[in-house]
CSV table of C-alpha atoms and ligand atoms in Angstrom, one decimal:
chain,number,residue,atom,x,y,z
A,232,MET,CA,26.7,26.8,20.2
A,233,SER,CA,24.2,24.4,21.8
A,234,LEU,CA,21.8,25.5,24.5
A,235,THR,CA,23.5,23.3,27.0
A,236,ILE,CA,26.8,24.9,26.4
A,237,LYS,CA,25.3,28.4,26.7
A,238,ILE,CA,23.5,27.5,29.9
A,239,LEU,CA,26.7,26.0,31.3
A,240,ILE,CA,28.7,29.1,30.5
A,241,ALA,CA,26.0,31.3,32.0
A,242,MET,CA,26.0,29.2,35.2
A,243,ALA,CA,29.7,29.1,35.7
A,244,ALA,CA,30.0,32.9,35.0
A,245,ALA,CA,27.1,33.6,37.4
A,246,ILE,CA,28.5,31.5,40.2
A,247,VAL,CA,32.1,33.0,39.9
A,248,LEU,CA,30.9,36.6,39.6
A,249,GLY,CA,28.2,36.1,42.3
A,250,VAL,CA,30.7,34.7,44.8
A,251,ILE,CA,33.2,37.6,44.0
A,252,THR,CA,30.4,40.1,44.4
A,253,HIS,CA,29.5,38.6,47.7
A,254,PHE,CA,33.1,38.8,48.8
A,255,VAL,CA,33.4,42.5,47.7
A,256,LEU,CA,30.1,43.4,49.4
A,257,GLY,CA,31.3,41.7,52.7
A,258,SER,CA,34.5,43.8,52.7
A,259,GLU,CA,32.6,47.1,53.1
A,260,PRO,CA,33.4,48.7,49.7
A,261,ALA,CA,32.9,52.4,48.7
A,262,GLU,CA,29.3,53.4,48.7
A,263,GLY,CA,29.2,53.8,44.9
A,264,VAL,CA,30.6,50.2,44.3
A,265,ARG,CA,28.1,48.8,46.9
A,266,TYR,CA,25.2,50.7,45.2
A,267,VAL,CA,26.1,49.3,41.7
A,268,LEU,CA,26.7,45.7,42.8
A,269,GLU,CA,24.0,45.3,45.4
A,270,ASP,CA,21.2,47.7,44.6
A,271,LEU,CA,21.6,48.0,40.8
A,272,LEU,CA,22.7,44.5,39.9
A,273,ALA,CA,22.0,41.8,42.5
A,274,ASN,CA,18.8,43.2,43.9
A,275,GLY,CA,17.8,45.2,40.8
A,276,LEU,CA,18.4,44.2,37.2
A,277,PHE,CA,19.2,40.5,37.8
A,278,LEU,CA,16.5,40.0,40.4
A,279,LEU,CA,14.0,41.4,37.9
A,280,ILE,CA,15.1,39.2,35.0
A,281,GLY,CA,15.4,36.1,37.2
A,282,LYS,CA,11.9,36.6,38.6
A,283,ALA,CA,10.4,37.4,35.2
A,284,PHE,CA,12.0,34.2,33.8
A,285,VAL,CA,10.7,31.9,36.5
A,286,ALA,CA,7.3,33.6,36.3
A,287,SER,CA,7.1,32.9,32.5
A,288,LEU,CA,8.0,29.3,33.1
A,289,LYS,CA,5.4,28.8,35.8
A,290,LEU,CA,2.9,30.5,33.4
A,291,LEU,CA,3.4,27.6,31.0
A,292,VAL,CA,2.9,24.7,33.5
A,293,VAL,CA,-0.8,24.5,33.9
A,294,PRO,CA,-1.9,25.1,30.3
A,295,LEU,CA,0.9,22.8,29.0
A,296,VAL,CA,0.1,19.9,31.3
A,297,PHE,CA,-3.6,20.3,30.7
A,298,VAL,CA,-3.4,20.5,26.9
A,299,SER,CA,-0.8,17.8,26.6
A,300,LEU,CA,-2.6,15.3,28.9
A,301,VAL,CA,-6.0,15.8,27.4
A,302,CYS,CA,-4.4,15.3,24.0
A,303,GLY,CA,-2.5,12.1,25.2
A,304,VAL,CA,-5.5,10.5,26.8
A,305,GLY,CA,-8.0,11.7,24.2
A,306,HIS,CA,-6.1,9.9,21.5
A,307,LEU,CA,-5.7,6.6,23.4
A,308,SER,CA,-7.2,3.9,21.4
A,309,ASP,CA,-7.3,1.4,24.2
A,310,GLN,CA,-8.4,3.2,27.4
A,311,SER,CA,-8.4,0.1,29.5
A,312,ARG,CA,-4.5,0.3,29.4
A,313,LEU,CA,-4.6,3.7,31.1
A,314,GLY,CA,-5.2,2.1,34.6
A,315,PHE,CA,-2.4,-0.4,34.1
A,316,MET,CA,0.0,2.3,32.8
A,317,SER,CA,-0.7,4.6,35.7
A,318,LEU,CA,-0.2,1.8,38.2
A,319,LYS,CA,3.1,0.9,36.6
A,320,THR,CA,4.3,4.5,36.6
A,321,ILE,CA,3.3,5.2,40.2
A,322,LEU,CA,4.9,1.9,41.3
A,323,LEU,CA,8.2,2.7,39.5
A,324,TYR,CA,8.2,6.2,41.0
A,325,LEU,CA,7.8,4.7,44.5
A,326,VAL,CA,10.5,2.0,43.9
A,327,THR,CA,13.1,4.6,42.7
A,328,THR,CA,12.3,6.8,45.7
A,329,GLY,CA,12.6,3.7,48.0
A,330,ILE,CA,16.0,2.9,46.6
A,331,ALA,CA,17.2,6.5,46.9
A,332,ILE,CA,16.3,6.8,50.5
A,333,THR,CA,17.8,3.4,51.4
A,334,ILE,CA,21.2,4.4,49.8
A,335,ALA,CA,21.0,7.7,51.6
A,336,LEU,CA,20.6,6.0,55.0
A,337,ILE,CA,23.5,3.7,54.3
A,338,VAL,CA,25.8,6.5,53.2
A,339,ALA,CA,24.8,8.7,56.2
A,340,ASN,CA,25.6,5.8,58.5
A,341,VAL,CA,29.0,5.4,57.0
A,342,LEU,CA,30.0,9.1,56.9
A,343,ASN,CA,28.3,10.0,60.3
A,344,PRO,CA,27.7,13.6,59.4
A,345,GLY,CA,26.0,14.6,62.7
A,346,VAL,CA,28.6,13.3,65.1
A,347,GLY,CA,30.1,16.1,67.2
A,348,ILE,CA,27.7,18.8,65.9
A,349,GLU,CA,26.7,21.6,68.4
A,350,THR,CA,22.9,21.7,68.6
A,351,GLY,CA,23.0,24.8,70.9
A,352,SER,CA,20.8,27.9,70.5
A,353,THR,CA,20.1,27.7,66.7
A,354,ALA,CA,17.9,24.7,67.3
A,355,ALA,CA,16.2,26.2,70.4
A,356,ASP,CA,15.2,29.4,68.5
A,357,PHE,CA,13.7,27.5,65.6
A,358,LYS,CA,10.0,27.4,64.9
A,359,ALA,CA,9.2,24.1,63.2
A,360,PRO,CA,7.2,24.3,60.0
A,361,ALA,CA,3.8,22.5,59.9
A,362,PRO,CA,3.6,20.0,57.0
A,363,THR,CA,0.2,19.2,55.4
A,364,PRO,CA,-1.2,16.0,56.9
A,365,LEU,CA,-0.9,13.1,54.4
A,366,ILE,CA,-4.6,12.4,54.4
A,367,ASP,CA,-5.2,16.0,53.2
A,368,VAL,CA,-2.6,15.5,50.5
A,369,LEU,CA,-4.6,12.5,49.3
A,370,VAL,CA,-8.0,14.0,49.6
A,371,ASN,CA,-6.7,17.1,47.7
A,372,ILE,CA,-6.1,15.0,44.6
A,373,PHE,CA,-9.8,15.1,43.7
A,374,PRO,CA,-10.9,18.5,42.3
A,375,SER,CA,-14.3,19.9,43.1
A,376,ASN,CA,-13.8,22.9,40.8
A,377,PRO,CA,-11.4,22.6,37.8
A,378,PHE,CA,-11.1,26.4,37.5
A,379,LYS,CA,-9.9,26.7,41.1
A,380,ALA,CA,-7.4,23.9,40.4
A,381,PHE,CA,-6.1,25.9,37.4
A,382,THR,CA,-5.8,29.2,39.2
A,383,GLU,CA,-4.1,27.6,42.2
A,384,ALA,CA,-1.9,25.4,40.0
A,385,ALA,CA,-3.0,22.3,42.0
A,386,MET,CA,-1.2,19.9,39.7
A,387,LEU,CA,-2.6,16.6,40.9
A,388,GLN,CA,-6.1,18.0,40.5
A,389,VAL,CA,-5.3,19.3,37.1
A,390,ILE,CA,-4.0,15.9,36.1
A,391,VAL,CA,-7.1,14.1,37.4
A,392,PHE,CA,-9.4,16.5,35.5
A,393,ALA,CA,-7.4,16.3,32.3
A,394,ILE,CA,-7.5,12.5,32.4
A,395,LEU,CA,-11.3,12.4,33.0
A,396,LEU,CA,-11.9,14.9,30.2
A,397,GLY,CA,-9.5,13.0,27.9
A,398,MET,CA,-11.3,9.7,28.6
A,399,ALA,CA,-14.7,11.3,27.8
A,400,ILE,CA,-13.3,12.7,24.6
A,401,GLY,CA,-12.0,9.3,23.6
A,402,ARG,CA,-15.4,7.8,24.2
A,403,SER,CA,-17.3,10.5,22.2
A,404,GLY,CA,-16.8,9.1,18.7
A,405,GLU,CA,-16.9,11.7,15.9
A,406,TYR,CA,-17.5,14.6,18.3
A,407,GLY,CA,-14.6,13.6,20.5
A,408,LYS,CA,-12.3,13.2,17.5
A,409,ARG,CA,-12.8,16.8,16.5
A,410,ILE,CA,-12.0,18.0,20.0
A,411,ALA,CA,-9.0,15.7,20.3
A,412,ASN,CA,-7.6,17.1,17.0
A,413,THR,CA,-8.0,20.6,18.4
A,414,PHE,CA,-6.0,19.6,21.5
A,415,THR,CA,-3.3,18.2,19.2
A,416,ASP,CA,-3.0,21.6,17.5
A,417,TRP,CA,-2.9,23.3,20.8
A,418,ASN,CA,-0.3,20.9,22.0
A,419,GLU,CA,2.0,21.9,19.1
A,420,VAL,CA,1.4,25.6,19.8
A,421,MET,CA,2.2,25.1,23.6
A,422,MET,CA,5.4,23.2,22.7
A,423,ASN,CA,6.5,26.2,20.6
A,424,LEU,CA,5.8,28.5,23.5
A,425,VAL,CA,8.1,26.4,25.6
A,426,THR,CA,10.8,26.7,23.0
A,427,ILE,CA,10.4,30.5,22.9
A,428,VAL,CA,10.8,30.7,26.7
A,429,MET,CA,13.7,28.3,26.7
A,430,SER,CA,15.7,30.4,24.3
A,431,PHE,CA,15.9,32.9,27.2
A,432,ALA,CA,17.3,30.2,29.5
A,433,PRO,CA,21.0,31.4,29.5
A,434,ILE,CA,20.2,34.9,30.6
A,435,GLY,CA,17.5,33.7,33.0
A,436,VAL,CA,19.9,31.2,34.6
A,437,PHE,CA,22.6,33.8,34.8
A,438,SER,CA,20.3,36.3,36.6
A,439,LEU,CA,19.0,33.7,39.0
A,440,LEU,CA,22.4,32.3,40.0
A,441,PHE,CA,24.2,35.7,40.1
A,442,GLY,CA,21.6,37.2,42.5
A,443,LEU,CA,21.6,34.1,44.7
A,444,PHE,CA,25.4,33.8,45.1
A,445,ALA,CA,25.9,37.5,45.4
A,446,ARG,CA,23.4,37.6,48.3
A,447,GLN,CA,24.3,34.3,50.0
A,448,GLY,CA,27.9,33.5,48.9
A,449,MET,CA,28.6,29.8,49.4
A,450,GLY,CA,26.6,29.7,52.8
A,451,ASN,CA,28.0,28.7,56.1
A,452,ILE,CA,29.6,25.4,55.0
A,453,ASP,CA,32.2,24.8,57.7
A,454,GLU,CA,30.9,22.1,60.0
A,455,MET,CA,28.2,21.1,57.6
A,456,ILE,CA,30.7,19.9,55.1
A,457,ILE,CA,30.2,16.2,55.9
A,458,TYR,CA,26.5,16.5,55.8
A,459,MET,CA,26.7,18.2,52.4
A,460,LEU,CA,29.2,15.6,51.1
A,461,ALA,CA,26.9,12.8,52.2
A,462,VAL,CA,23.9,14.3,50.4
A,463,ILE,CA,25.9,15.1,47.2
A,464,LEU,CA,27.6,11.7,47.1
A,465,THR,CA,24.2,9.9,47.4
A,466,LEU,CA,22.7,12.2,44.8
A,467,ALA,CA,25.6,11.4,42.4
A,468,LEU,CA,25.4,7.6,43.1
A,469,HIS,CA,21.7,7.7,42.4
A,470,ALA,CA,21.9,9.7,39.2
A,471,ALA,CA,25.0,8.1,37.8
A,472,ILE,CA,24.5,4.5,38.8
A,473,VAL,CA,20.9,3.7,39.8
A,474,TYR,CA,19.1,5.5,36.9
A,475,PRO,CA,21.5,4.4,34.2
A,476,THR,CA,21.4,0.8,35.4
A,477,MET,CA,17.6,0.8,35.5
A,478,LEU,CA,17.4,2.4,32.1
A,479,LYS,CA,19.8,-0.1,30.5
A,480,VAL,CA,18.2,-3.2,32.2
A,481,PHE,CA,14.6,-2.3,31.5
A,482,THR,CA,15.0,-0.8,28.0
A,483,GLY,CA,18.4,-1.6,26.6
A,484,LEU,CA,18.8,2.1,25.7
A,485,SER,CA,22.0,3.9,26.1
A,486,PRO,CA,22.3,5.7,29.5
A,487,ILE,CA,25.0,8.0,28.1
A,488,THR,CA,22.6,9.3,25.4
A,489,PHE,CA,20.0,9.7,28.0
A,490,LEU,CA,22.2,11.7,30.4
A,491,LYS,CA,23.5,13.8,27.6
A,492,LYS,CA,20.1,14.8,26.4
A,493,MET,CA,19.0,15.4,30.0
A,494,ARG,CA,21.9,17.7,30.7
A,495,PRO,CA,20.2,21.0,29.8
A,496,VAL,CA,17.1,20.0,31.8
A,497,GLN,CA,19.3,19.2,34.8
A,498,LEU,CA,21.1,22.5,34.6
A,499,PHE,CA,17.8,24.2,34.4
A,500,ALA,CA,16.4,22.4,37.4
A,501,PHE,CA,19.6,23.3,39.3
A,502,SER,CA,19.2,27.0,38.5
A,503,THR,CA,15.5,27.2,39.4
A,504,ALA,CA,15.5,24.6,42.3
A,505,SER,CA,12.0,23.8,41.1
A,506,SER,CA,10.8,20.6,39.4
A,507,SER,CA,7.5,22.4,38.7
A,508,ALA,CA,9.1,25.4,36.9
A,509,THR,CA,11.3,22.9,35.0
A,510,LEU,CA,8.4,20.8,33.9
A,511,PRO,CA,7.8,22.4,30.5
A,512,PHE,CA,11.5,21.8,29.7
A,513,THR,CA,11.4,18.2,31.0
A,514,LEU,CA,8.3,17.4,29.0
A,515,GLU,CA,9.7,18.9,25.8
A,516,THR,CA,12.9,17.0,26.2
A,517,VAL,CA,11.2,13.7,27.0
A,518,GLU,CA,8.9,13.9,24.1
A,519,HIS,CA,11.1,15.5,21.4
A,520,LYS,CA,14.6,14.3,22.3
A,521,LEU,CA,14.1,11.0,24.1
A,522,GLY,CA,11.3,10.0,21.7
A,523,VAL,CA,8.7,9.2,24.3
A,524,ASN,CA,5.2,9.2,22.8
A,525,ASN,CA,2.9,12.0,24.0
A,526,ARG,CA,0.4,9.4,25.4
A,527,VAL,CA,2.9,8.3,28.0
A,528,ALA,CA,5.0,11.5,28.4
A,529,SER,CA,2.0,13.8,29.0
A,530,PHE,CA,0.9,11.6,31.9
A,531,ALA,CA,4.2,10.3,33.4
A,532,VAL,CA,6.2,13.6,33.4
A,533,PRO,CA,3.8,15.9,35.1
A,534,LEU,CA,2.9,13.2,37.6
A,535,GLY,CA,6.6,12.7,38.3
A,536,ALA,CA,7.2,16.4,38.7
A,537,THR,CA,4.5,16.4,41.4
A,538,ILE,CA,5.0,13.1,43.3
A,539,ASN,CA,8.4,11.8,42.5
A,540,MET,CA,11.2,13.4,44.4
A,541,ASP,CA,14.1,11.0,44.7
A,542,GLY,CA,16.6,13.8,45.4
A,543,THR,CA,14.4,15.2,48.1
A,544,ALA,CA,14.1,11.8,49.7
A,545,ILE,CA,17.9,11.5,49.7
A,546,MET,CA,18.3,14.8,51.5
A,547,GLN,CA,15.6,13.7,54.0
A,548,GLY,CA,17.4,10.3,54.7
A,549,VAL,CA,20.7,11.9,55.3
A,550,ALA,CA,19.2,14.8,57.3
A,551,THR,CA,17.3,12.3,59.6
A,552,VAL,CA,20.5,10.5,60.5
A,553,PHE,CA,22.3,13.8,60.8
A,554,ILE,CA,19.8,15.2,63.3
A,555,ALA,CA,19.6,11.9,65.3
A,556,GLN,CA,23.4,12.0,65.6
A,557,ALA,CA,23.6,15.7,66.4
A,558,PHE,CA,21.1,15.3,69.2
A,559,GLN,CA,22.7,12.0,70.2
A,560,LEU,CA,19.6,9.9,69.8
A,561,ASP,CA,19.7,6.3,68.7
A,562,MET,CA,17.6,5.0,65.8
A,563,THR,CA,16.4,1.4,65.8
A,564,LEU,CA,15.9,-0.7,62.7
A,565,VAL,CA,12.1,-0.1,62.9
A,566,ASP,CA,12.9,3.7,62.9
A,567,TYR,CA,14.9,3.2,59.7
A,568,LEU,CA,12.0,1.4,58.1
A,569,MET,CA,9.6,4.1,59.2
A,570,VAL,CA,11.9,6.7,57.7
A,571,ILE,CA,11.9,4.9,54.4
A,572,MET,CA,8.1,4.6,54.4
A,573,THR,CA,7.4,8.2,55.5
A,574,ALA,CA,10.1,9.7,53.2
A,575,MET,CA,8.4,7.9,50.2
A,576,LEU,CA,5.1,9.4,51.2
A,577,ALA,CA,6.7,12.8,51.9
A,578,SER,CA,8.0,12.7,48.4
A,579,ILE,CA,4.4,12.6,47.1
A,580,GLY,CA,3.5,15.5,49.4
A,581,THR,CA,6.5,17.7,48.4
A,582,ALA,CA,5.5,20.3,45.9
A,583,GLY,CA,8.1,20.9,43.2
A,584,VAL,CA,9.1,24.4,44.4
A,585,PRO,CA,12.3,25.5,46.2
A,586,GLY,CA,12.7,24.5,49.8
A,587,VAL,CA,9.6,22.4,50.3
A,588,GLY,CA,11.6,19.3,51.0
A,589,LEU,CA,12.6,20.8,54.4
A,590,VAL,CA,8.9,21.3,55.3
A,591,THR,CA,8.0,17.7,54.6
A,592,LEU,CA,11.2,16.6,56.4
A,593,ALA,CA,9.3,17.7,59.6
A,594,MET,CA,6.8,14.9,58.8
A,595,VAL,CA,9.5,12.3,58.6
A,596,LEU,CA,11.2,13.5,61.9
A,597,GLN,CA,7.9,13.6,63.8
A,598,GLN,CA,7.1,10.1,62.6
A,599,VAL,CA,10.2,8.7,64.3
A,600,GLY,CA,10.2,11.0,67.3
A,601,LEU,CA,13.2,13.1,66.4
A,602,PRO,CA,13.4,16.8,67.3
A,603,VAL,CA,11.9,18.9,64.4
A,604,GLU,CA,14.0,21.8,65.6
A,605,GLY,CA,17.0,20.0,64.1
A,606,ILE,CA,15.9,21.4,60.7
A,607,ALA,CA,17.4,24.7,61.9
A,608,LEU,CA,20.8,23.1,61.7
A,609,ILE,CA,20.6,22.3,58.0
A,610,ILE,CA,18.5,25.2,56.7
A,611,GLY,CA,21.6,27.4,56.2
A,612,VAL,CA,23.1,25.0,53.6
A,613,ASP,CA,19.9,23.8,52.1
A,614,ARG,CA,19.6,26.1,49.1
A,615,LEU,CA,22.7,24.7,47.3
A,616,LEU,CA,21.5,21.1,48.1
A,617,ASP,CA,18.0,22.0,46.9
A,618,MET,CA,19.4,22.9,43.5
A,619,MET,CA,21.3,19.6,43.2
A,620,ARG,CA,18.4,17.4,44.4
A,621,THR,CA,16.0,19.1,42.1
A,622,ALA,CA,18.3,18.1,39.2
A,623,VAL,CA,18.0,14.5,40.4
A,624,ASN,CA,14.3,14.8,40.8
A,625,VAL,CA,13.7,15.7,37.2
A,626,THR,CA,16.2,13.1,35.9
A,627,GLY,CA,14.1,10.4,37.8
A,628,ASP,CA,10.9,11.7,36.2
A,629,ALA,CA,12.4,11.4,32.7
A,630,MET,CA,14.0,8.0,33.4
A,631,VAL,CA,10.8,6.4,34.6
A,632,SER,CA,8.8,8.0,31.7
A,633,THR,CA,11.3,6.4,29.3
A,634,VAL,CA,11.0,3.0,30.9
A,635,VAL,CA,7.2,3.1,31.0
A,636,ALA,CA,7.2,4.2,27.4
A,637,HIS,CA,9.4,1.2,26.5
A,638,THR,CA,7.0,-1.2,28.2
A,639,GLU,CA,4.0,0.4,26.4
A,640,ASN,CA,5.7,0.3,23.0
A,641,ALA,CA,5.5,4.1,23.0
A,642,ILE,CA,9.1,5.1,22.3
A,643,ASP,CA,10.7,6.2,19.1
A,644,ARG,CA,14.2,4.6,19.5
A,645,GLU,CA,15.5,6.3,16.4
A,646,LYS,CA,14.7,9.7,17.9
A,647,PHE,CA,16.3,8.6,21.2
A,648,ASN,CA,19.5,7.7,19.5
A,649,GLN,CA,19.6,10.7,17.1
B,187,LIG,N1,13.0,21.9,45.1
B,187,LIG,C1,12.6,20.6,45.0
B,187,LIG,C2,11.9,20.4,43.7
B,187,LIG,O1,11.3,21.3,43.2
B,187,LIG,C3,11.7,20.1,46.2
B,187,LIG,C4,12.5,20.2,47.4
B,187,LIG,O2,13.2,19.2,47.7
B,187,LIG,O3,12.4,21.1,48.2
B,187,LIG,O4,12.0,19.3,43.1
């Protein structure tokens, strides 16, 4: 049985059993039943396994990105291409995010998710989160202490340091070659470590989802159903139409093969709701299954997991229209353009961990003068949407990496088609 099938079965079983458990717990069962389901399983065993699993994934992220990127840049024969390649990658990431948010605004204006929503006391009691100012996000890209960057898992800083070190290695002749070869060896070892952790994915995914659904059930969906539908529809359009079209047009490669190979990564992103925790898996898939050469993948994938969040931008677009409608405030064309701009920047500032998209949504709302308290209205249904948008986020990272690899002549088409 392939890993995808195993993860799929684990996911489906966890959601069904989790929802049933939530239902049983809500109907005030006998003390013994409650103890087993809630204390022993949902908040005990499965919480432990789920947390241990996510921790072991996070553990991989910094060393994997560092080793892989130093290896990729260190072996680059023509370093002058690095600047051009980075520019292309960043530009593509911004373009896909821009398209995502534009579609989200259109869909939200057609479905009108916020019309007739009671804003009432939920919004009044809410304390708005404070997003990091954008200027700080940009200044924070430059590390002053690499060890601090490692310990804090500041990914953009780790990326900058790895690129600089890789460049220096590439320019150091014989000495550099020896070190670059050591990094190649380490890269292989790290990839094997990823494979080991991944083999625990089905049980990890089951534990994460069972606990989540047992505690939360399906959430308070009722009047939020149109909002949720608008987000889900846009996510689906983006993943099933925009990405495949771009892939086909730019590279001629088969979108079906691409989506098939990305499926386990998507399921995984769905279960963890974190692009960052999924990063080892995305990188492994992009390199070993989609055939993208390490010199492109090692740079484009971690960068994407940090700055490219199309799914998050989609949620922010729909949420902005939803909140404006719920509070009966009009948005002008300039407001819409502002939303597109700020959501693109917010995407850069959103860390790839669960729920951060809601924090950076505050930045978008403030920019166009909408009430930040509106976030209180959508917070209740955000977890499920977070899982879905994270799956789109990682798909975008892989698609752009494949396109960039194609333009850089760094893709093994045979491996892709295998
Ligand atoms: N959970 C998302 C991610 O990791 C970020 C977000 O939208 O909150 O990609």
